[in-house]
Short mmCIF file of C-alpha atoms and ligand atoms in Angstrom, two decimals:
data_model
loop_
_atom_site.label_atom_id
_atom_site.label_comp_id
_atom_site.label_asym_id
_atom_site.label_seq_id
_atom_site.Cartn_x
_atom_site.Cartn_y
_atom_site.Cartn_z
CA MET P 196 0.00 0.00 0.00
CA ALA P 197 2.71 2.45 1.09
CA SER P 198 4.75 1.87 -2.06
CA ASP P 199 1.59 2.33 -4.19
CA SER P 200 0.90 5.76 -2.76
CA ALA P 201 4.57 6.71 -3.09
CA HIS P 202 4.23 6.21 -6.85
CA THR P 203 0.93 8.09 -7.13
CA ALA P 204 1.11 11.80 -7.86
CA PRO P 205 -1.07 13.83 -5.49
CA HIS P 206 -4.45 14.64 -6.99
CA ALA P 207 -5.11 18.21 -8.05
CA PRO P 208 -7.15 20.23 -5.57
CA LEU P 209 -10.89 20.21 -6.23
CA ASP P 210 -12.03 22.73 -8.78
CA PRO P 211 -15.61 21.81 -9.67
CA PRO P 212 -17.16 23.51 -12.71
CA ALA P 213 -19.60 26.34 -11.93
CA ARG P 214 -22.72 24.54 -13.09
CA LEU P 215 -26.15 26.06 -13.18
CA LEU P 216 -28.28 23.33 -11.62
CA LEU P 217 -31.66 23.23 -13.35
CA GLY P 218 -32.34 19.54 -12.91
CA PRO P 219 -34.53 17.67 -10.41
CA GLY P 220 -32.11 18.48 -7.56
CA PRO P 221 -29.75 19.40 -6.14
CA SER P 222 -30.46 23.04 -6.94
CA SER P 223 -27.81 25.75 -7.04
CA VAL P 224 -26.69 26.87 -3.59
CA HIS P 225 -26.68 30.52 -2.51
CA PRO P 226 -23.14 31.78 -1.68
CA ARG P 227 -24.22 32.62 1.87
CA ILE P 228 -25.02 28.95 2.40
CA LEU P 229 -21.64 27.85 1.08
CA SER P 230 -19.95 30.27 3.50
CA ALA P 231 -21.97 28.89 6.39
CA MET P 232 -20.57 25.42 5.61
CA ALA P 233 -17.05 26.76 6.03
CA ALA P 234 -17.72 28.09 9.56
CA PRO P 235 -15.58 26.55 12.33
CA LEU P 236 -16.81 23.24 13.63
CA VAL P 237 -18.34 22.87 17.09
CA GLY P 238 -19.26 19.63 18.82
CA HIS P 239 -22.66 18.04 18.33
CA LEU P 240 -23.44 18.56 22.03
CA ASP P 241 -22.04 22.10 22.22
CA PRO P 242 -24.54 24.63 23.62
CA TYR P 243 -23.97 26.69 20.47
CA TYR P 244 -25.07 23.75 18.33
CA MET P 245 -28.10 23.16 20.57
CA GLN P 246 -29.11 26.74 19.82
CA VAL P 247 -28.70 26.12 16.07
CA MET P 248 -30.94 23.04 16.38
CA ALA P 249 -33.62 24.97 18.27
CA GLU P 250 -33.55 27.78 15.70
CA THR P 251 -33.71 25.26 12.85
CA GLN P 252 -36.87 23.74 14.34
CA ALA P 253 -38.38 27.18 14.90
CA MET P 254 -37.66 28.16 11.28
CA LEU P 255 -38.88 24.83 9.85
CA ARG P 256 -42.33 24.82 11.50
CA PRO P 257 -43.70 27.81 9.55
CA ILE P 258 -42.36 26.31 6.29
CA PHE P 259 -44.29 23.10 7.01
CA ALA P 260 -47.09 25.44 8.27
CA THR P 261 -47.36 23.37 11.42
CA ALA P 262 -47.27 23.62 15.18
CA ASN P 263 -46.05 19.98 15.41
CA ALA P 264 -43.60 19.57 18.30
CA LEU P 265 -41.88 16.67 16.50
CA THR P 266 -40.35 18.68 13.66
CA LEU P 267 -36.64 18.07 13.02
CA THR P 268 -34.15 16.93 10.40
CA VAL P 269 -32.93 13.36 9.99
CA PRO P 270 -29.34 12.87 8.85
CA GLY P 271 -29.41 11.76 5.23
CA THR P 272 -31.18 12.82 2.05
CA GLY P 273 -34.85 12.72 1.12
CA THR P 274 -34.75 8.94 0.88
CA ALA P 275 -33.58 8.70 4.51
CA ALA P 276 -36.52 10.90 5.51
CA MET P 277 -38.83 8.66 3.45
CA GLU P 278 -37.52 5.58 5.21
CA ALA P 279 -37.78 7.29 8.61
CA ALA P 280 -41.40 8.26 7.91
CA ILE P 281 -42.45 4.77 6.85
CA ALA P 282 -40.44 2.72 9.32
CA ASN P 283 -41.51 4.78 12.35
CA VAL P 284 -45.28 4.97 11.94
CA LEU P 285 -45.66 1.40 10.72
CA GLU P 286 -44.62 -1.93 12.23
CA PRO P 287 -44.07 -5.23 10.46
CA ARG P 288 -47.46 -6.60 9.25
CA ASP P 289 -49.22 -3.23 9.56
CA ASN P 290 -50.74 -2.22 6.26
CA ILE P 291 -50.14 0.78 4.05
CA LEU P 292 -51.85 1.98 0.91
CA VAL P 293 -49.28 3.60 -1.38
CA CYS P 294 -50.70 5.80 -4.15
CA ALA P 295 -48.13 5.57 -6.94
CA LYS P 296 -48.26 7.77 -10.03
CA GLY P 297 -44.54 7.94 -10.70
CA PHE P 298 -41.13 6.75 -9.63
CA PHE P 299 -41.12 8.05 -6.06
CA GLY P 300 -44.49 6.54 -5.18
CA GLN P 301 -43.07 3.18 -6.27
CA ARG P 302 -40.01 3.81 -4.10
CA MET P 303 -42.22 4.31 -1.03
CA ALA P 304 -43.80 0.91 -1.69
CA ASP P 305 -40.35 -0.66 -2.07
CA VAL P 306 -39.15 0.86 1.22
CA ALA P 307 -42.28 -0.32 3.06
CA ARG P 308 -41.90 -3.91 1.77
CA ARG P 309 -38.34 -4.03 3.07
CA HIS P 310 -39.69 -3.28 6.54
CA MET P 311 -42.09 -6.24 6.29
CA ILE P 312 -45.04 -3.88 6.08
CA SER P 313 -48.00 -5.20 4.14
CA VAL P 314 -48.20 -3.02 1.04
CA GLN P 315 -51.09 -2.32 -1.30
CA VAL P 316 -50.29 -0.15 -4.29
CA LEU P 317 -52.93 1.95 -6.03
CA GLU P 318 -51.57 2.97 -9.42
CA ARG P 319 -52.21 5.79 -11.82
CA PRO P 320 -50.48 6.30 -15.18
CA TRP P 321 -47.39 8.50 -14.94
CA GLY P 322 -48.36 12.14 -15.45
CA GLN P 323 -51.78 11.90 -13.78
CA VAL P 324 -53.08 12.60 -10.26
CA PHE P 325 -55.35 10.68 -7.88
CA THR P 326 -58.90 11.68 -7.00
CA ALA P 327 -60.19 11.41 -3.44
CA ASP P 328 -62.98 9.10 -4.65
CA GLU P 329 -60.69 6.37 -5.94
CA ILE P 330 -58.71 6.44 -2.69
CA ALA P 331 -61.94 6.33 -0.68
CA ALA P 332 -63.04 3.30 -2.72
CA ALA P 333 -59.74 1.52 -2.08
CA LEU P 334 -60.01 2.26 1.65
CA ALA P 335 -63.59 0.95 1.73
CA ARG P 336 -62.33 -2.36 0.28
CA THR P 337 -59.34 -2.62 2.64
CA PRO P 338 -58.83 -0.27 5.58
CA VAL P 339 -55.19 0.53 6.31
CA LYS P 340 -53.17 2.24 9.01
CA VAL P 341 -51.40 4.69 6.67
CA VAL P 342 -52.03 6.15 3.21
CA ALA P 343 -48.87 7.41 1.49
CA ILE P 344 -48.75 9.78 -1.44
CA VAL P 345 -46.25 12.05 -3.19
CA HIS P 346 -47.20 15.74 -3.23
CA ALA P 347 -44.83 16.82 -6.01
CA GLU P 348 -43.89 13.85 -8.23
CA THR P 349 -40.43 14.75 -9.54
CA SER P 350 -40.41 11.95 -12.12
CA THR P 351 -43.41 13.44 -13.98
CA GLY P 352 -43.80 17.10 -12.93
CA VAL P 353 -47.27 16.59 -11.46
CA LEU P 354 -48.65 18.36 -8.39
CA GLN P 355 -51.08 16.18 -6.43
CA PRO P 356 -53.91 18.12 -4.71
CA LEU P 357 -54.18 16.83 -1.13
CA GLU P 358 -57.16 18.42 0.63
CA ASP P 359 -59.95 16.05 -0.38
CA ILE P 360 -57.63 13.10 -0.04
CA ALA P 361 -56.77 14.09 3.54
CA ARG P 362 -60.49 14.12 4.35
CA VAL P 363 -61.19 10.60 3.01
CA VAL P 364 -58.03 9.22 4.62
CA HIS P 365 -58.99 10.62 8.03
CA ASP P 366 -62.63 9.51 7.63
CA SER P 367 -61.32 5.96 7.26
CA GLY P 368 -59.25 6.36 10.44
CA ALA P 369 -55.89 6.17 8.64
CA LEU P 370 -52.91 8.50 8.89
CA LEU P 371 -51.81 10.53 5.86
CA LEU P 372 -48.10 10.34 4.96
CA VAL P 373 -46.90 12.84 2.35
CA ASP P 374 -43.64 13.09 0.41
CA ALA P 375 -43.01 16.84 0.05
CA VAL P 376 -39.45 16.47 -1.23
CA THR P 377 -39.97 18.65 -4.32
CA SER P 378 -42.53 21.01 -2.78
CA LEU P 379 -41.35 22.09 0.69
CA GLY P 380 -39.91 25.60 0.46
CA GLY P 381 -41.11 26.12 -3.12
CA LEU P 382 -44.86 25.92 -2.71
CA PRO P 383 -47.26 25.78 0.23
CA VAL P 384 -47.38 22.41 1.97
CA ASP P 385 -49.84 23.40 4.76
CA VAL P 386 -49.37 20.42 7.05
CA ASP P 387 -51.83 21.50 9.78
CA ARG P 388 -54.55 22.96 7.59
CA ILE P 389 -54.64 19.95 5.27
CA GLY P 390 -54.12 17.46 8.07
CA ILE P 391 -50.93 15.73 6.97
CA ASP P 392 -49.78 13.36 9.72
CA VAL P 393 -46.29 12.62 8.48
CA CYS P 394 -44.52 14.96 6.09
CA TYR P 395 -40.91 14.86 4.96
CA SER P 396 -38.61 16.59 2.50
CA CYS P 397 -34.91 17.11 1.77
CA SER P 398 -32.41 19.95 2.08
CA GLN P 399 -31.28 20.18 -1.56
CA LYS P 400 -34.32 20.93 -3.68
CA CYS P 401 -36.60 23.93 -2.99
CA LEU P 402 -34.88 24.77 0.31
CA GLY P 403 -31.66 25.26 -1.64
CA SER P 404 -29.06 23.76 0.73
CA PRO P 405 -26.61 21.00 -0.22
CA PRO P 406 -27.90 17.42 0.07
CA GLY P 407 -27.58 15.69 3.43
CA LEU P 408 -30.57 16.49 5.64
CA GLY P 409 -34.18 15.40 5.60
CA PRO P 410 -36.68 17.65 7.39
CA ILE P 411 -39.65 15.75 8.81
CA SER P 412 -42.73 16.64 10.86
CA LEU P 413 -45.20 14.37 12.68
CA SER P 414 -48.69 15.28 13.91
CA PRO P 415 -49.70 14.46 17.50
CA ARG P 416 -51.71 11.49 16.12
CA ALA P 417 -48.62 10.17 14.34
CA VAL P 418 -46.58 10.63 17.53
CA ASP P 419 -49.23 8.60 19.41
CA SER P 420 -48.79 5.79 16.94
CA LEU P 421 -45.03 5.87 17.65
CA ARG P 422 -45.73 5.58 21.37
CA ARG P 423 -48.05 2.61 20.87
CA ARG P 424 -45.51 0.56 18.90
CA GLN P 425 -45.00 -3.03 20.07
CA THR P 426 -41.64 -3.41 18.31
CA PRO P 427 -38.60 -1.12 18.14
CA VAL P 428 -38.09 0.88 14.95
CA SER P 429 -35.83 -1.28 12.79
CA PRO P 430 -33.36 1.32 11.48
CA PHE P 431 -31.73 2.45 14.73
CA TYR P 432 -30.26 5.47 12.94
CA LEU P 433 -33.69 6.72 11.85
CA ASP P 434 -35.62 6.00 15.06
CA LEU P 435 -37.59 9.22 15.54
CA GLY P 436 -38.06 8.56 19.26
CA LEU P 437 -34.29 8.51 19.70
CA LEU P 438 -33.83 11.46 17.33
CA ALA P 439 -36.45 13.44 19.29
CA GLY P 440 -34.45 12.63 22.44
CA TYR P 441 -31.42 14.28 20.88
CA TRP P 442 -33.37 17.29 19.57
CA GLY P 443 -35.34 17.67 22.83
CA PRO P 444 -34.28 19.36 26.10
CA GLU P 445 -32.30 16.33 27.37
CA HIS P 446 -30.10 16.31 24.20
CA ALA P 447 -29.36 12.61 24.62
CA TYR P 448 -26.54 11.45 22.35
CA HIS P 449 -27.78 9.38 19.42
CA HIS P 450 -25.39 10.09 16.53
CA THR P 451 -22.81 12.75 15.69
CA ALA P 452 -24.87 15.30 13.82
CA PRO P 453 -23.54 16.49 10.43
CA ILE P 454 -22.68 19.91 11.89
CA SER P 455 -21.52 21.70 8.73
CA SER P 456 -24.59 20.51 6.82
CA ALA P 457 -26.75 21.78 9.67
CA PHE P 458 -25.01 25.18 9.51
CA ALA P 459 -25.73 25.33 5.79
CA PHE P 460 -29.33 24.34 6.35
CA HIS P 461 -29.77 27.00 9.05
CA GLU P 462 -28.57 29.64 6.59
CA ALA P 463 -30.88 28.26 3.90
CA LEU P 464 -33.84 28.59 6.28
CA ARG P 465 -32.79 32.13 7.16
CA LEU P 466 -32.85 32.98 3.45
CA VAL P 467 -36.34 31.49 3.12
CA HIS P 468 -37.66 33.67 5.93
CA GLU P 469 -35.80 36.78 4.79
CA GLU P 470 -37.56 36.49 1.45
CA GLY P 471 -40.89 35.60 3.06
CA LEU P 472 -42.92 32.50 2.29
CA ALA P 473 -45.60 34.24 0.21
CA GLU P 474 -43.02 35.97 -1.99
CA ARG P 475 -41.01 32.77 -2.33
CA TYR P 476 -44.02 30.76 -3.45
CA SER P 477 -45.12 33.41 -5.93
CA ARG P 478 -41.56 33.64 -7.32
CA HIS P 479 -41.64 29.89 -8.03
CA VAL P 480 -44.97 30.23 -9.87
CA ARG P 481 -43.89 33.34 -11.79
CA VAL P 482 -40.53 31.99 -12.97
CA ALA P 483 -42.00 28.59 -13.89
CA GLN P 484 -44.65 30.34 -15.98
CA LEU P 485 -41.91 32.23 -17.83
CA LEU P 486 -40.22 28.91 -18.60
CA CYS P 487 -43.47 27.28 -19.77
CA ASP P 488 -44.27 30.27 -21.99
CA GLY P 489 -40.77 30.20 -23.47
CA LEU P 490 -40.79 26.46 -24.15
CA THR P 491 -44.22 26.66 -25.75
CA ALA P 492 -43.14 29.64 -27.89
CA MET P 493 -40.25 27.49 -29.16
CA GLY P 494 -42.79 24.92 -30.31
CA LEU P 495 -42.06 22.42 -27.53
CA GLU P 496 -44.85 20.49 -25.85
CA LEU P 497 -45.25 20.43 -22.07
CA PHE P 498 -45.88 16.98 -20.61
CA VAL P 499 -48.35 17.88 -17.84
CA SER P 500 -51.70 19.66 -18.23
CA PRO P 501 -51.80 23.13 -16.66
CA GLU P 502 -54.22 22.33 -13.76
CA VAL P 503 -51.81 19.86 -12.16
CA ARG P 504 -48.50 21.22 -13.42
CA LEU P 505 -45.82 21.58 -10.77
CA PRO P 506 -44.09 24.99 -10.65
CA THR P 507 -40.86 23.64 -9.15
CA LEU P 508 -40.25 21.00 -11.83
CA THR P 509 -41.33 21.34 -15.45
CA THR P 510 -41.44 18.37 -17.82
CA VAL P 511 -41.25 18.91 -21.56
CA ARG P 512 -41.42 16.37 -24.36
CA VAL P 513 -38.27 15.72 -26.36
CA PRO P 514 -39.12 16.69 -29.95
CA PRO P 515 -38.91 13.94 -32.56
CA GLY P 516 -35.51 13.56 -34.22
CA VAL P 517 -33.53 15.03 -31.32
CA ASP P 518 -30.68 13.06 -29.78
CA GLU P 519 -31.81 13.43 -26.16
CA PRO P 520 -28.61 12.44 -24.28
CA MET P 521 -26.48 14.44 -26.74
CA LEU P 522 -28.49 17.60 -26.17
CA ARG P 523 -28.13 17.30 -22.40
CA ARG P 524 -24.42 16.62 -22.76
CA ARG P 525 -23.92 19.72 -24.91
CA LEU P 526 -26.00 21.81 -22.52
CA LEU P 527 -23.66 20.74 -19.75
CA GLU P 528 -20.39 21.01 -21.66
CA GLU P 529 -21.05 24.14 -23.71
CA TYR P 530 -23.33 26.07 -21.36
CA ASN P 531 -22.58 24.61 -17.93
CA ILE P 532 -26.28 23.94 -17.43
CA GLU P 533 -27.63 20.72 -15.93
CA ILE P 534 -31.17 19.56 -16.64
CA GLY P 535 -32.70 16.15 -15.90
CA ALA P 536 -33.55 13.26 -18.19
CA GLY P 537 -36.77 11.32 -18.02
CA PHE P 538 -36.51 7.97 -16.31
CA GLY P 539 -38.52 4.80 -15.92
CA GLU P 540 -41.19 4.76 -18.60
CA LEU P 541 -40.38 8.37 -19.57
CA LYS P 542 -36.73 7.68 -20.35
CA GLY P 543 -35.73 9.44 -23.57
CA LYS P 544 -39.21 11.01 -23.87
CA ILE P 545 -39.02 14.09 -21.63
CA TRP P 546 -36.62 16.53 -20.03
CA ARG P 547 -37.08 17.56 -16.42
CA ILE P 548 -36.27 21.18 -15.68
CA GLY P 549 -36.10 22.16 -12.04
CA LEU P 550 -36.59 25.74 -10.90
CA MET P 551 -36.07 25.38 -7.20
CA GLY P 552 -34.75 27.70 -4.51
CA HIS P 553 -31.82 29.83 -5.66
CA SER P 554 -31.94 28.21 -9.14
CA CYS P 555 -35.42 29.64 -9.64
CA ARG P 556 -34.60 33.02 -11.21
CA THR P 557 -35.64 34.84 -14.37
CA GLU P 558 -32.09 35.15 -15.69
CA ASN P 559 -31.60 31.38 -15.44
CA VAL P 560 -34.73 30.74 -17.47
CA LEU P 561 -33.65 33.17 -20.19
CA LEU P 562 -30.22 31.56 -20.36
CA LEU P 563 -31.66 28.05 -20.59
CA LEU P 564 -34.16 29.06 -23.28
CA ALA P 565 -31.43 30.69 -25.35
CA ALA P 566 -29.19 27.64 -24.98
CA LEU P 567 -31.98 25.22 -25.88
CA GLU P 568 -32.95 27.29 -28.87
CA HIS P 569 -29.40 27.21 -30.16
CA LEU P 570 -28.88 23.50 -29.55
CA LEU P 571 -32.23 22.48 -31.05
CA SER P 572 -31.70 24.52 -34.21
CA ASP P 573 -28.33 22.82 -34.63
CA ARG P 574 -29.91 19.39 -34.97
CA PRO P 575 -29.29 17.32 -38.07
CA ALA P 576 -32.09 17.62 -40.62
C1 LIG G 713 -35.56 13.57 -4.82
C2 LIG G 713 -36.77 12.88 -4.31
C3 LIG G 713 -36.71 11.89 -3.32
C4 LIG G 713 -35.42 11.30 -2.84
O1 LIG G 713 -34.62 12.23 -2.27
P1 LIG G 713 -33.01 12.04 -2.24
O2 LIG G 713 -32.62 13.31 -1.58
O3 LIG G 713 -32.56 11.89 -3.64
O4 LIG G 713 -32.72 10.86 -1.41
C5 LIG G 713 -37.89 11.38 -2.81
N1 LIG G 713 -39.08 11.79 -3.27
C6 LIG G 713 -39.19 12.73 -4.25
C7 LIG G 713 -40.53 13.15 -4.71
C8 LIG G 713 -38.04 13.28 -4.79
O5 LIG G 713 -38.13 14.19 -5.76
#
């Protein structure tokens, strides 16, 4: 080993390209957030860090629009928060109804099966949304403990309305679990008003921080179901009872928190509140509309119908005759712009353009439209 490294030249220092991130996440990070990550480290039980945790919770609650005491971040990305949500409120052999209309709904079902939860999947074609009636009908056939649904389906660009669904879920006695990974911080999530019992997201999409943290919030009813568990939560690392013990007044050691990521996230939340939630949400709608208008004016076809179109992630059909991967490669190499490809059944058929957090700005849309226009007109006849 030693002789190997003696013969290896040291690697060059990191010098990542200055990409404009307009894909499905991560989104571009505000310079103030990058500076916060470079702040000196403190310990994970330092009183200073405890203060940062308390402020993070206080800033997160209004973004979830909740008074939920159990509101914190789990270490890990959106998928960790998804697994925490599912594995905490359900025990092996409990049943869940997963409403899947895209890739991330299917992932929730996959995660639940791995925890020996009994899973029923209600499916909708990719690009569509669920109605409350079809969920009510499924619950009338088989009552379940939890109904899970994705608010903003990043694989398709669809925004799922939740209000009527929350009503039928609660009427059946079930808890409502919502994936808000591509909505939280970019559009209203309204946990308390809608009645979402378990809601989770990630740091790197509309909240605009680097990846690494998963905000999550549980209603008092969901917390009761944690208390009534007969079996311990299987992923020790994501046990919300233990995590709440660390975030609560006793600050009981559970894991070494990712301090620098938490500093970044704190700054990201400060930026959200400086801007104001109402202004932030209307910015996301305004800038997305500019993109949609521009794409349509270029003769491109949007994938999702306007009533259920997500502002934070726009999907557009790849025009016939275009080399899809080549266009994305040239966008990255010649313009330093990242956008997302379609995947699953939409692979090669759509592009996914994210306008989230700090990426969501007029000048970025104009740059992308100009670049696309140039690259598309360059295509072979
Ligand atoms: C990105 C995403 C996830 C997964 O989050 P990671 O941070 O990639 O782990 C889950 N659900 C939805 C809807 C997403 O868009």
